[in-house]
Amino acid sequence: MTTTNTDSRPLRDFVPQVRTLTIANKPVQPAGESWEVRNPATEDVLATVGGAAPEQVDQAVTAAREAFGPWSSLTGVQRSAAMHRLADVFEAHRDELLASIVNEVGTPVSLAEGMQVALGISHLRWQAEAAKKDRTVHLGGFDQPVPTESDVTHFPVGVVAAITGYNYPLNLAIYKFGAALAAGCTVVLLPSPRTPLTTLLFGDLVREAELPAGVLNTVVGGTEAGQRLSAHRGVDKVSFTGSDAVGSKIMEQAARNLNGVTLELGGKSASIVLPGTEVESFATDMHLRWSRNGGQGCAALARLLVHEDLYDRFLAASADAFEQMVVGDPWDRETNIGPMIRPDHRDRVRGYVDDAVEAGGKKLLSVEKPLPDKGYFVNPVLLGELGHDARAVQEEIFGPVAVVVPFRDTEEAVRLANDTAYGLAANVWAADLDEGRHVAERLRAGTVWINGGGGMRPDAPFGGSGRSGVGRELGEWGIREYLEPRHIQWRL
Ligand code: NAD
């Protein structure tokens, strides 16, 4: 193990020391271009990371291909045991994983320990159990033109290229490799170059868990590495989490080999406040939800559709919520909003606010406290008085900026909620559950929460339609992304 434990140093000083790629369980010195990884909360350089050279991407794919036969030939019970060993090792290193996420993403520690580390590991455990499932379907008899019987069994797709975005480096990776390994596939994992350290650390964890060599390989790199991996002839399936712009490029790259894709992309999710609701009882929940992880969440419910009769009450209640927003040091347990990942992203987020104000919109609420001297922080803003076609209403801002739009009646709320290029998530605040359920059924979104919903279930599908992507992760749906059905028919 080259990973240090956190010894006596505070977690805030911990930086994973793994800088090597992991190919067939061996640490491999990267031979490609290097870049600096910065802590977005302090602007300090955390590490200089070398990327995989093109031939190293090829080596990782070859390793995954060589491992595929033996891994897919194991029984589900054997694969499950190996995956649980990996989950055990993740548990044993949860402090390092936590510190790595907080330091490279800037996620507040209070969010990272539950929603990232603990949840991620519990999802891996669920996937490990799902590896054991017998998915055979007995179709029974068919008489035309001769009597036969049929079963449908499944076989794994093959080698998976898994490419992840920066905002949840542990969870996004587990959603992909956990499901792929459970299905009997092998994986080459490429994280965002902005947050590669958590994934590099996986290399050590894979070795410590004695996962069979080549089953899970980790490489790092920029766009070129992503292009090479997603268009690679040795790859059978590409699973990507990131922006819709890159998602559409990935689809083209994968199409060259006629490979299937799973695309988990962005969103502009609506949160609908129906008439008759007690806005005061949930306004804080609502605002702390979209601003979670600094608004850098695909399912951030940042398009607030509020019934016109409740609009003034909603704004009054929201002022309290804004009082509770603490922007700053992610290691401070009071903090609920950390930094943006990079200065260009911070400027882009601020640009949306300036643009909205220039277009006649208003900053209805904002946090105006001084920001730390260092770090890429943005104060949260609630925008309003914009048409539903305004940029800030239609585009994913991916920062602590939400927009409120009033509606006249439920018909209009549904129409506005569905008036988006995305289709990832939505929330309905309803006084009556049946009414909330009725509205939920009319929304074009992969997940609909009613009255705030609850935790991210390992057994429920997650993903979206339209520009939010293709396919689903998590649950049985997530595993099916990596399985092909095989019809077996025999004569009687
Ligand atoms: P991004 O699209 O900028 O980058 C994601 C990854 O794509 C990076 O690893 C990058 O190196 C790689 N890449 C870039 N160009 C490529 C190419 N041509 N070929 C192959 N790979 C390429 O995304 P990001 O900024 O890191 O992440 C934020 C986005 O991810 C947001 O839009 C967010 O909504 C989305 N997201 C979606 C989900 C979901 O489950 N639906 C979850 C988290 C984040």
XYZ file of C-alpha atoms and ligand atoms in Angstrom:
536
model
C 0.000 0.000 0.000
C 1.431 3.330 -0.957
C -1.580 5.133 0.454
C -0.693 6.726 3.721
C -3.305 6.629 6.343
C -4.208 9.935 7.799
C -1.851 9.337 10.804
C -1.944 12.220 13.229
C -2.424 14.983 10.659
C -5.813 16.606 10.397
C -7.856 15.279 7.507
C -7.813 18.702 5.899
C -4.096 18.198 5.155
C -4.521 14.775 3.627
C -3.793 14.385 -0.066
C -3.743 10.898 -1.630
C -0.200 10.080 -2.684
C -1.050 7.705 -5.522
C 0.038 9.251 -8.828
C 0.238 6.027 -10.814
C -2.281 4.550 -13.185
C -3.542 1.100 -12.247
C -3.423 -1.346 -15.128
C -3.904 -5.059 -14.420
C -3.437 -4.253 -10.706
C 0.060 -2.844 -11.335
C 0.997 0.746 -10.596
C 2.076 2.297 -13.911
C 3.965 5.579 -14.166
C 1.975 7.901 -16.442
C 3.812 8.874 -19.616
C 1.463 11.602 -20.892
C 1.159 15.308 -20.171
C 0.868 16.443 -16.587
C -1.243 19.141 -14.938
C -1.815 20.673 -11.527
C -4.786 19.729 -9.398
C -5.892 22.537 -7.106
C -7.947 22.679 -3.968
C -10.817 24.957 -5.064
C -11.332 26.237 -1.515
C -7.730 27.374 -0.981
C -6.332 27.560 -4.530
C -3.351 25.508 -3.269
C -1.818 22.983 -5.634
C -2.704 19.578 -4.198
C -0.732 17.534 -6.689
C 0.846 17.433 -10.096
C -0.716 14.539 -11.920
C 0.591 12.850 -15.038
C -1.891 11.633 -17.615
C -1.970 8.359 -19.488
C -0.195 8.378 -22.844
C -2.334 6.998 -25.720
C -0.570 3.617 -25.591
C -1.288 3.436 -21.847
C -4.999 3.888 -22.529
C -4.629 0.991 -24.984
C -2.834 -1.084 -22.338
C -5.637 -0.486 -19.863
C -8.216 -1.613 -22.431
C -6.135 -4.710 -23.219
C -5.876 -5.517 -19.513
C -9.646 -5.208 -19.138
C -10.171 -7.405 -22.207
C -7.827 -10.104 -20.904
C -9.557 -10.047 -17.540
C -13.036 -10.199 -19.074
C -13.093 -13.938 -19.860
C -12.056 -15.127 -16.392
C -14.165 -12.516 -14.552
C -17.320 -13.188 -16.541
C -16.811 -16.937 -16.041
C -16.941 -16.627 -12.259
C -20.241 -17.337 -10.577
C -22.239 -14.380 -9.348
C -21.484 -15.489 -5.794
C -17.732 -15.344 -6.483
C -17.975 -11.908 -8.091
C -20.092 -10.741 -5.190
C -17.447 -11.858 -2.681
C -14.727 -9.922 -4.550
C -16.925 -6.829 -4.669
C -17.667 -7.051 -0.940
C -13.895 -7.263 -0.317
C -13.542 -4.048 -2.270
C -16.343 -2.440 -0.225
C -14.549 -3.578 2.974
C -11.366 -1.857 1.804
C -13.303 1.294 0.895
C -14.761 1.237 4.431
C -11.316 0.833 5.946
C -10.118 3.883 3.976
C -13.189 6.018 4.312
C -11.288 8.854 6.003
C -8.854 9.092 3.089
C -11.701 8.982 0.596
C -13.546 11.661 2.539
C -10.518 13.932 2.780
C -9.697 13.453 -0.866
C -13.238 14.444 -1.918
C -13.406 17.462 0.379
C -9.994 18.689 -0.737
C -10.270 18.170 -4.454
C -13.973 18.932 -5.015
C -14.520 21.420 -2.187
C -17.634 19.560 -1.026
C -18.520 20.489 2.561
C -17.454 17.684 4.887
C -20.956 17.336 6.340
C -22.259 16.468 2.875
C -19.296 14.408 1.700
C -19.265 11.977 4.617
C -22.918 10.964 4.266
C -24.017 11.576 0.705
C -20.722 10.662 -0.880
C -18.627 8.217 1.144
C -21.212 6.343 3.231
C -23.822 6.290 0.479
C -21.306 5.315 -2.207
C -20.070 2.329 -0.197
C -23.618 1.223 0.614
C -24.449 1.323 -3.096
C -21.405 -0.830 -3.837
C -22.647 -3.356 -1.269
C -26.089 -3.431 -2.883
C -24.490 -4.013 -6.287
C -22.333 -6.786 -4.806
C -25.508 -8.523 -3.619
C -27.153 -7.986 -7.012
C -24.258 -9.867 -8.652
C -25.720 -13.077 -7.179
C -29.142 -12.710 -8.756
C -30.329 -15.312 -11.259
C -31.918 -13.281 -14.066
C -33.081 -16.236 -16.142
C -36.598 -15.861 -17.528
C -38.461 -19.078 -18.400
C -40.679 -18.256 -21.357
C -42.294 -21.694 -21.464
C -43.707 -23.414 -24.561
C -44.333 -22.166 -28.099
C -46.014 -24.427 -30.695
C -45.416 -22.775 -34.077
C -44.331 -24.422 -36.343
C -42.981 -27.095 -33.982
C -43.257 -27.449 -30.220
C -40.388 -25.734 -28.377
C -39.540 -24.176 -25.063
C -37.455 -21.083 -24.360
C -35.427 -19.392 -21.676
C -33.879 -15.949 -21.717
C -30.501 -15.736 -20.018
C -28.037 -12.848 -20.036
C -24.424 -12.288 -20.907
C -22.194 -9.363 -19.960
C -21.574 -6.676 -22.591
C -17.775 -6.867 -22.251
C -15.226 -4.135 -21.596
C -16.705 -0.901 -20.255
C -15.188 2.558 -20.613
C -16.409 4.524 -17.590
C -15.854 8.286 -17.750
C -16.962 10.484 -14.867
C -17.594 14.162 -14.130
C -15.938 16.101 -11.323
C -18.681 16.706 -8.802
C -19.131 13.303 -7.103
C -15.952 11.381 -7.969
C -16.612 8.410 -5.684
C -20.338 7.918 -6.284
C -20.296 8.406 -10.040
C -17.509 5.841 -10.335
C -19.265 3.295 -8.088
C -22.559 3.626 -9.996
C -20.666 2.559 -13.090
C -18.056 0.035 -12.015
C -20.261 -1.526 -9.312
C -23.014 -2.299 -11.811
C -20.576 -3.345 -14.545
C -18.605 -5.712 -12.270
C -21.836 -7.202 -10.912
C -22.920 -7.940 -14.485
C -19.592 -9.655 -15.250
C -18.009 -6.809 -17.243
C -14.548 -5.357 -16.730
C -13.804 -1.648 -16.579
C -11.397 1.118 -17.512
C -12.235 4.118 -15.353
C -11.293 7.683 -16.359
C -12.190 10.476 -13.908
C -12.426 14.196 -14.584
C -8.960 15.766 -14.847
C -10.186 18.382 -12.350
C -10.716 15.761 -9.610
C -8.520 12.739 -10.394
C -7.040 12.086 -6.927
C -9.914 10.076 -5.447
C -9.913 7.774 -8.475
C -6.127 7.380 -8.443
C -6.509 6.250 -4.840
C -8.872 3.484 -6.014
C -5.836 1.841 -7.630
C -4.372 1.080 -4.192
C -7.730 -0.050 -2.901
C -8.232 -2.443 -5.803
C -4.832 -4.016 -5.062
C -5.529 -4.202 -1.353
C -8.873 -5.916 -2.023
C -7.084 -8.385 -4.312
C -9.609 -7.869 -7.057
C -8.498 -10.072 -9.972
C -5.981 -8.211 -12.128
C -7.480 -6.123 -14.950
C -11.040 -6.179 -13.677
C -10.955 -2.507 -12.662
C -8.262 -0.311 -14.243
C -7.847 3.396 -13.528
C -6.312 5.886 -15.927
C -6.301 9.675 -15.828
C -6.028 12.240 -18.575
C -7.811 15.025 -20.396
C -10.057 15.185 -23.429
C -7.680 13.169 -25.611
C -7.655 10.264 -23.173
C -11.466 10.415 -23.061
C -11.697 10.441 -26.842
C -9.315 7.538 -27.220
C -11.091 5.485 -24.589
C -14.644 6.117 -25.775
C -13.781 5.422 -29.433
C -11.570 2.416 -28.651
C -12.144 -0.720 -30.686
C -11.389 -2.842 -27.629
C -14.266 -1.285 -25.700
C -17.821 -2.679 -25.890
C -19.808 -0.084 -23.969
C -19.273 3.517 -22.881
C -20.789 4.835 -19.685
C -20.413 8.565 -19.199
C -21.434 11.112 -16.581
C -20.924 14.756 -17.446
C -22.308 17.617 -19.484
C -24.755 17.179 -22.345
C -22.260 18.848 -24.713
C -19.592 16.218 -24.037
C -22.246 13.494 -23.837
C -23.235 14.048 -27.437
C -19.570 13.862 -28.523
C -19.169 10.608 -26.595
C -22.197 9.179 -28.362
C -20.613 9.999 -31.737
C -17.274 8.524 -30.675
C -18.897 5.315 -29.424
C -21.005 5.103 -32.590
C -17.883 4.443 -34.648
C -17.788 0.969 -33.095
C -21.591 0.748 -32.874
C -21.172 0.597 -29.131
C -24.004 1.276 -26.752
C -23.825 4.185 -24.332
C -25.193 5.068 -20.943
C -25.197 8.850 -20.599
C -25.902 10.576 -17.291
C -25.990 14.257 -18.165
C -27.168 17.567 -16.802
C -30.522 18.947 -15.804
C -32.614 21.981 -15.013
C -34.974 20.351 -12.614
C -38.196 21.963 -11.477
C -39.499 22.167 -7.934
C -43.222 22.877 -8.054
C -45.010 24.521 -5.138
C -48.698 23.678 -5.508
C -51.457 25.846 -4.058
C -52.542 25.022 -0.542
C -49.065 24.108 0.688
C -47.424 25.488 3.827
C -44.433 27.109 2.156
C -42.964 28.127 5.496
C -42.575 24.469 6.452
C -40.374 23.514 3.494
C -38.780 26.676 2.054
C -35.509 26.039 3.889
C -35.385 22.423 2.720
C -36.023 23.558 -0.804
C -33.208 26.105 -0.872
C -30.677 23.949 0.933
C -31.423 21.262 -1.638
C -30.607 23.177 -4.841
C -27.589 24.851 -3.262
C -26.163 21.515 -2.045
C -22.569 20.943 -3.193
C -22.592 24.615 -4.215
C -25.309 23.840 -6.755
C -22.901 21.492 -8.532
C -25.343 18.617 -8.673
C -27.000 17.205 -11.771
C -30.374 16.926 -10.040
C -30.240 20.353 -8.365
C -33.858 21.521 -8.191
C -32.983 25.072 -9.210
C -36.083 26.008 -11.233
C -38.644 26.948 -8.623
C -42.211 27.088 -9.919
C -44.437 28.683 -7.303
C -48.203 29.200 -7.381
C -48.891 32.934 -7.726
C -51.007 33.099 -4.553
C -48.069 31.798 -2.521
C -45.380 33.874 -4.196
C -45.025 36.597 -1.495
C -45.196 34.098 1.360
C -42.639 31.983 -0.443
C -40.208 34.900 -0.755
C -40.625 35.822 2.902
C -39.979 32.238 4.005
C -37.022 32.000 1.630
C -35.301 34.933 3.308
C -34.906 32.747 6.419
C -33.395 29.989 4.329
C -30.861 32.367 2.825
C -29.895 33.379 6.367
C -28.913 29.754 6.977
C -26.580 29.521 4.006
C -22.957 29.490 5.075
C -20.442 29.840 2.275
C -16.818 29.028 2.963
C -14.361 26.489 4.332
C -15.613 22.994 3.409
C -13.991 21.556 6.558
C -16.099 23.795 8.775
C -19.193 21.843 9.834
C -21.267 25.023 9.701
C -20.550 25.407 5.999
C -23.208 24.231 3.596
C -21.868 25.859 0.408
C -18.318 25.255 -0.752
C -16.444 26.674 -3.740
C -16.943 26.265 -7.476
C -14.486 23.836 -8.961
C -12.361 26.343 -10.933
C -12.195 30.123 -11.490
C -13.580 29.843 -15.029
C -16.610 28.000 -13.669
C -17.050 30.599 -10.884
C -16.994 33.346 -13.524
C -19.458 31.452 -15.679
C -21.884 31.148 -12.742
C -21.562 34.856 -11.948
C -22.036 35.566 -15.638
C -25.485 33.957 -15.515
C -26.501 36.316 -12.713
C -25.164 39.412 -14.514
C -26.799 38.328 -17.732
C -30.157 37.744 -16.020
C -30.071 41.186 -14.387
C -29.131 42.800 -17.700
C -32.078 41.021 -19.320
C -34.483 42.638 -16.812
C -34.423 39.946 -14.114
C -33.961 40.697 -10.422
C -31.825 39.318 -7.641
C -34.713 38.640 -5.265
C -32.542 37.208 -2.510
C -28.835 36.754 -2.061
C -26.200 36.120 0.536
C -24.075 39.247 0.720
C -21.516 38.239 3.325
C -17.835 38.747 2.443
C -16.319 35.722 0.759
C -13.021 34.158 1.845
C -9.957 35.841 0.273
C -8.912 32.635 -1.432
C -11.005 30.034 -3.213
C -13.522 30.073 -6.035
C -16.592 30.975 -4.018
C -19.871 32.449 -5.207
C -22.565 33.870 -2.969
C -25.987 32.207 -3.505
C -28.617 34.114 -5.441
C -32.323 33.647 -6.101
C -33.263 35.217 -9.433
C -36.765 36.192 -10.505
C -38.915 38.292 -12.831
C -37.610 36.470 -15.867
C -39.546 34.876 -18.699
C -39.489 31.090 -18.793
C -37.360 31.254 -21.933
C -34.551 33.244 -20.230
C -31.085 31.643 -20.210
C -30.978 31.429 -16.425
C -34.293 29.541 -16.476
C -33.455 27.147 -19.290
C -29.741 26.412 -18.916
C -27.919 24.398 -16.280
C -25.937 26.923 -14.210
C -24.282 24.368 -11.913
C -23.711 26.868 -9.139
C -25.606 28.356 -6.171
C -28.124 30.211 -8.314
C -31.822 29.359 -8.532
C -34.657 31.060 -10.319
C -38.292 31.409 -9.304
C -41.190 31.613 -11.769
C -44.837 32.011 -10.674
C -47.653 29.988 -12.260
C -51.440 30.459 -12.372
C -52.758 26.916 -12.115
C -51.588 23.301 -12.054
C -51.941 22.968 -15.841
C -49.481 25.793 -16.295
C -47.151 24.342 -13.639
C -46.975 21.034 -15.518
C -46.462 22.795 -18.841
C -43.638 24.945 -17.455
C -42.002 22.035 -15.627
C -41.875 20.084 -18.896
C -40.736 23.125 -20.895
C -37.067 22.134 -20.762
C -34.574 20.351 -22.961
C -33.682 18.186 -19.954
C -35.613 15.476 -18.124
C -33.622 14.405 -15.105
C -35.576 15.190 -11.950
C -38.391 17.204 -10.421
C -40.073 17.764 -7.105
C -43.704 18.462 -6.269
C -44.647 20.146 -3.020
C -48.260 19.188 -2.383
C -50.625 19.416 0.568
C -52.323 16.264 -0.609
C -50.260 13.201 -1.567
C -52.732 12.056 -4.245
C -52.564 15.456 -5.897
C -48.745 15.372 -5.741
C -48.773 11.892 -7.226
C -51.116 12.966 -10.014
C -48.812 15.852 -10.981
C -45.720 13.611 -10.676
C -47.189 11.220 -13.259
C -47.368 14.062 -15.779
C -43.729 15.126 -15.498
C -41.112 14.100 -18.046
C -38.364 13.354 -15.534
C -36.432 10.244 -14.506
C -36.955 10.946 -10.796
C -39.817 12.830 -9.195
C -39.738 13.546 -5.500
C -42.902 14.453 -3.652
C -42.517 16.800 -0.687
C -38.745 16.526 -0.821
C -38.594 12.745 -1.297
C -35.765 11.021 0.510
C -32.343 9.446 0.108
C -30.762 8.094 -3.056
C -31.973 4.474 -3.048
C -29.586 1.810 -4.336
C -32.517 -0.139 -5.785
C -34.210 2.703 -7.696
C -33.236 3.852 -11.210
C -31.516 7.193 -11.687
C -31.136 9.019 -14.991
C -33.050 11.127 -17.422
C -34.559 11.713 -20.826
C -33.985 14.418 -23.433
C -30.646 16.182 -22.949
C -30.334 14.554 -19.508
C -29.167 11.362 -21.099
C -29.692 7.815 -22.205
C -30.249 4.826 -19.939
C -30.285 4.555 -16.171
C -27.883 3.895 -13.331
C -28.528 2.168 -10.011
C -30.860 -0.644 -9.124
C -31.622 -3.523 -11.441
C -31.943 -0.968 -14.269
C -28.307 0.063 -13.769
C -27.100 -3.533 -13.973
C -29.131 -4.227 -17.138
C -27.115 -1.499 -18.887
C -24.211 -3.983 -18.834
C -26.100 -7.145 -19.797
C -27.348 -8.453 -23.140
C -30.344 -10.811 -23.242
C -29.777 -14.217 -24.847
C -32.790 -16.232 -26.047
C -32.246 -20.006 -25.835
C -34.877 -22.140 -27.601
C -35.004 -25.929 -27.783
C -37.211 -28.372 -29.594
C -39.339 -30.696 -27.597
P -17.742 17.459 -18.513
O -18.715 17.058 -19.542
O -17.051 18.749 -18.652
O -16.589 16.366 -18.366
C -16.815 15.057 -17.957
C -15.684 14.155 -18.403
O -15.633 14.102 -19.819
C -14.297 14.532 -17.976
O -13.704 13.384 -17.425
C -13.610 14.948 -19.256
O -12.239 14.699 -19.246
C -14.276 14.055 -20.262
N -14.271 14.519 -21.664
C -14.289 15.783 -22.124
N -14.343 15.796 -23.492
C -14.389 14.495 -23.880
C -14.489 13.833 -25.146
N -14.584 14.511 -26.298
N -14.519 12.493 -25.159
C -14.469 11.769 -24.020
N -14.359 12.335 -22.795
C -14.337 13.682 -22.725
O -18.559 17.389 -17.129
P -18.173 17.962 -15.699
O -18.120 19.457 -15.772
O -17.011 17.236 -15.129
O -19.439 17.513 -14.841
C -20.560 18.318 -14.678
C -21.710 17.845 -15.541
O -22.010 16.492 -15.218
C -22.980 18.616 -15.300
O -23.620 18.879 -16.518
C -23.812 17.663 -14.460
O -25.192 17.885 -14.542
C -23.405 16.344 -15.014
N -23.670 15.276 -14.055
C -24.676 14.385 -14.316
C -24.988 13.385 -13.393
C -26.111 12.422 -13.643
O -26.137 11.373 -12.989
N -27.037 12.682 -14.546
C -24.260 13.287 -12.211
C -23.235 14.196 -11.981
C -22.948 15.179 -12.912
